[in-house]
């Protein structure tokens, strides 16, 4: 089961977040977006995402 970072919502493969370094993760998340070009993406702006990747929409 994939985990998502509670801080920045990045979906993780490892134990800690490669973007913000947080190890505060959750398996209780739903929906995701794949951000390819954060500068051109309205969703990325809304979620305050600076780097490309796969992000959970909701993390509990
Ligand atoms: Zn993070």
mmCIF file of C-alpha atoms and ligand atoms in Angstrom:
data_model
loop_
_atom_site.group_PDB
_atom_site.id
_atom_site.type_symbol
_atom_site.label_atom_id
_atom_site.label_comp_id
_atom_site.label_asym_id
_atom_site.label_seq_id
_atom_site.Cartn_x
_atom_site.Cartn_y
_atom_site.Cartn_z
ATOM 1 C CA UNK A 1 0.000 0.000 0.000
ATOM 2 C CA UNK A 2 1.337 3.389 -0.956
ATOM 3 C CA UNK A 3 1.681 6.115 1.634
ATOM 4 C CA UNK A 4 1.199 9.822 1.306
ATOM 5 C CA UNK A 5 3.069 12.604 3.064
ATOM 6 C CA UNK A 6 0.834 14.508 5.491
ATOM 7 C CA UNK A 7 2.826 17.684 4.956
ATOM 8 C CA UNK A 8 2.975 18.051 1.180
ATOM 9 C CA UNK A 9 0.701 15.179 0.019
ATOM 10 C CA UNK A 10 3.408 13.524 -2.102
ATOM 11 C CA UNK A 11 2.752 9.825 -2.663
ATOM 12 C CA UNK A 12 5.742 7.896 -1.373
ATOM 13 C CA UNK A 13 7.477 4.647 -2.081
ATOM 14 C CA UNK A 14 9.904 4.856 0.822
ATOM 15 C CA UNK A 15 9.548 5.587 4.526
ATOM 16 C CA UNK A 16 10.064 9.322 4.353
ATOM 17 C CA UNK A 17 9.158 12.106 1.956
ATOM 18 C CA UNK A 18 11.779 12.933 -0.710
ATOM 19 C CA UNK A 19 10.411 16.462 -1.084
ATOM 20 C CA UNK A 20 9.949 17.867 2.408
ATOM 21 C CA UNK A 21 11.837 15.204 4.374
ATOM 22 C CA UNK A 22 8.881 14.472 6.617
ATOM 23 C CA UNK A 23 8.326 10.960 7.929
ATOM 24 C CA UNK A 24 4.780 11.856 8.955
ATOM 25 C CA UNK A 25 2.969 9.663 6.429
ATOM 26 C CA UNK A 26 -0.456 8.119 6.113
ATOM 27 C CA UNK A 27 -1.965 5.185 4.244
ATOM 28 C CA UNK A 28 -5.378 6.817 4.631
ATOM 29 C CA UNK A 29 -5.526 9.008 1.562
ATOM 30 C CA UNK A 30 -7.820 9.283 -1.431
ATOM 31 C CA UNK A 31 -7.599 10.494 -4.985
ATOM 32 C CA UNK A 32 -4.425 11.605 -6.645
ATOM 33 C CA UNK A 33 -3.096 13.907 -9.308
ATOM 34 C CA UNK A 34 0.022 13.574 -11.400
ATOM 35 C CA UNK A 35 1.724 16.925 -11.765
ATOM 36 C CA UNK A 36 4.010 17.115 -14.770
ATOM 37 C CA UNK A 37 4.552 20.860 -15.033
ATOM 38 C CA UNK A 38 3.837 22.596 -11.697
ATOM 39 C CA UNK A 39 4.273 26.075 -13.196
ATOM 40 C CA UNK A 40 1.519 25.466 -15.739
ATOM 41 C CA UNK A 41 -0.883 23.575 -13.490
ATOM 42 C CA UNK A 42 -3.773 25.207 -11.636
ATOM 43 C CA UNK A 43 -4.048 22.149 -9.384
ATOM 44 C CA UNK A 44 -0.386 22.414 -8.473
ATOM 45 C CA UNK A 45 -0.876 26.051 -7.499
ATOM 46 C CA UNK A 46 -3.902 25.190 -5.415
ATOM 47 C CA UNK A 47 -2.053 22.407 -3.603
ATOM 48 C CA UNK A 48 1.128 24.522 -3.403
ATOM 49 C CA UNK A 49 3.173 21.953 -5.294
ATOM 50 C CA UNK A 50 6.532 23.046 -6.696
ATOM 51 C CA UNK A 51 7.900 19.759 -8.021
ATOM 52 C CA UNK A 52 6.519 17.241 -10.532
ATOM 53 C CA UNK A 53 5.185 13.974 -9.171
ATOM 54 C CA UNK A 54 2.170 12.098 -7.915
ATOM 55 C CA UNK A 55 0.201 13.721 -5.099
ATOM 56 C CA UNK A 56 -2.766 12.682 -2.989
ATOM 57 C CA UNK A 57 -5.766 14.985 -3.033
ATOM 58 C CA UNK A 58 -6.816 14.150 0.498
ATOM 59 C CA UNK A 59 -4.655 12.817 3.313
ATOM 60 C CA UNK A 60 -5.993 11.978 6.732
HETATM 61 ZN ZN1 LIG B 1 6.290 15.770 2.026
#
